[in-house]
Amino acid sequence: MDVRKRVGVNLKRLRQDRGLSQEALAFESGLHRTYISGVKRGVRNPTVRVLEEIAAALKVPAARLLEETPQRKKSR
């Protein structure tokens, strides 16, 4: 999986685990909601500093955003 997609998948999962909307995460991280959306969709290429800001808002180490996660099989 492309690293940008991986960050997006992890961002979405961690955000949902914390019960945050994209807007709330944007507020907590000091970033714009549309930027957060772009990162989640894998169309933005965030800097290390931005990953650090997002991770701090999610209260996780920045490395968690880069972790490989097992792919779920889609049911037919």
PDB file of C-alpha atoms in Angstrom, residues 22-72:
ATOM      1  CA  GLN A  22     -12.527  15.536  10.994  1.00  0.00           C
ATOM      2  CA  GLU A  23     -13.443  19.048  12.084  1.00  0.00           C
ATOM      3  CA  ALA A  24     -12.565  18.338  15.726  1.00  0.00           C
ATOM      4  CA  LEU A  25      -9.256  16.739  14.698  1.00  0.00           C
ATOM      5  CA  ALA A  26      -8.500  19.745  12.502  1.00  0.00           C
ATOM      6  CA  PHE A  27      -9.171  22.087  15.418  1.00  0.00           C
ATOM      7  CA  GLU A  28      -7.043  20.022  17.820  1.00  0.00           C
ATOM      8  CA  SER A  29      -4.127  19.822  15.358  1.00  0.00           C
ATOM      9  CA  GLY A  30      -4.330  23.434  14.162  1.00  0.00           C
ATOM     10  CA  LEU A  31      -4.875  22.325  10.557  1.00  0.00           C
ATOM     11  CA  HIS A  32      -7.742  23.022   8.164  1.00  0.00           C
ATOM     12  CA  ARG A  33     -10.495  20.400   7.886  1.00  0.00           C
ATOM     13  CA  THR A  34      -9.996  20.085   4.131  1.00  0.00           C
ATOM     14  CA  TYR A  35      -6.289  19.402   4.684  1.00  0.00           C
ATOM     15  CA  ILE A  36      -7.131  16.625   7.161  1.00  0.00           C
ATOM     16  CA  SER A  37      -9.565  15.237   4.577  1.00  0.00           C
ATOM     17  CA  GLY A  38      -6.845  15.263   1.913  1.00  0.00           C
ATOM     18  CA  VAL A  39      -4.447  13.392   4.199  1.00  0.00           C
ATOM     19  CA  LYS A  40      -7.151  10.842   5.008  1.00  0.00           C
ATOM     20  CA  ARG A  41      -7.851  10.286   1.290  1.00  0.00           C
ATOM     21  CA  GLY A  42      -4.144   9.931   0.508  1.00  0.00           C
ATOM     22  CA  VAL A  43      -4.066  12.910  -1.857  1.00  0.00           C
ATOM     23  CA  ARG A  44      -1.960  15.095   0.445  1.00  0.00           C
ATOM     24  CA  ASN A  45       1.685  14.398   1.194  1.00  0.00           C
ATOM     25  CA  PRO A  46       2.084  15.727   4.752  1.00  0.00           C
ATOM     26  CA  THR A  47       5.450  16.731   6.132  1.00  0.00           C
ATOM     27  CA  VAL A  48       6.917  15.047   9.174  1.00  0.00           C
ATOM     28  CA  ARG A  49       6.016  18.124  11.215  1.00  0.00           C
ATOM     29  CA  VAL A  50       2.369  17.878  10.095  1.00  0.00           C
ATOM     30  CA  LEU A  51       2.296  14.159  10.941  1.00  0.00           C
ATOM     31  CA  GLU A  52       3.635  15.081  14.369  1.00  0.00           C
ATOM     32  CA  GLU A  53       0.857  17.671  14.857  1.00  0.00           C
ATOM     33  CA  ILE A  54      -1.837  15.204  13.803  1.00  0.00           C
ATOM     34  CA  ALA A  55      -0.396  12.490  16.040  1.00  0.00           C
ATOM     35  CA  ALA A  56      -0.263  14.875  19.016  1.00  0.00           C
ATOM     36  CA  ALA A  57      -3.938  15.740  18.473  1.00  0.00           C
ATOM     37  CA  LEU A  58      -4.716  12.002  18.358  1.00  0.00           C
ATOM     38  CA  LYS A  59      -2.536  11.446  21.470  1.00  0.00           C
ATOM     39  CA  VAL A  60      -0.422   8.765  19.758  1.00  0.00           C
ATOM     40  CA  PRO A  61       3.221   8.604  18.648  1.00  0.00           C
ATOM     41  CA  ALA A  62       3.701   9.828  15.060  1.00  0.00           C
ATOM     42  CA  ALA A  63       4.988   6.355  14.115  1.00  0.00           C
ATOM     43  CA  ARG A  64       1.449   4.984  14.612  1.00  0.00           C
ATOM     44  CA  LEU A  65       0.356   6.890  11.511  1.00  0.00           C
ATOM     45  CA  LEU A  66       2.933   4.995   9.441  1.00  0.00           C
ATOM     46  CA  GLU A  67       2.296   1.490  10.768  1.00  0.00           C
ATOM     47  CA  GLU A  68       1.367  -1.272   8.374  1.00  0.00           C
ATOM     48  CA  THR A  69      -2.073  -2.614   9.198  1.00  0.00           C
ATOM     49  CA  PRO A  70      -3.459  -5.939   8.023  1.00  0.00           C
ATOM     50  CA  GLN A  71      -5.724  -5.619   5.007  1.00  0.00           C
ATOM     51  CA  ARG A  72      -9.305  -6.608   5.644  1.00  0.00           C
TER      52      ARG A  72
END
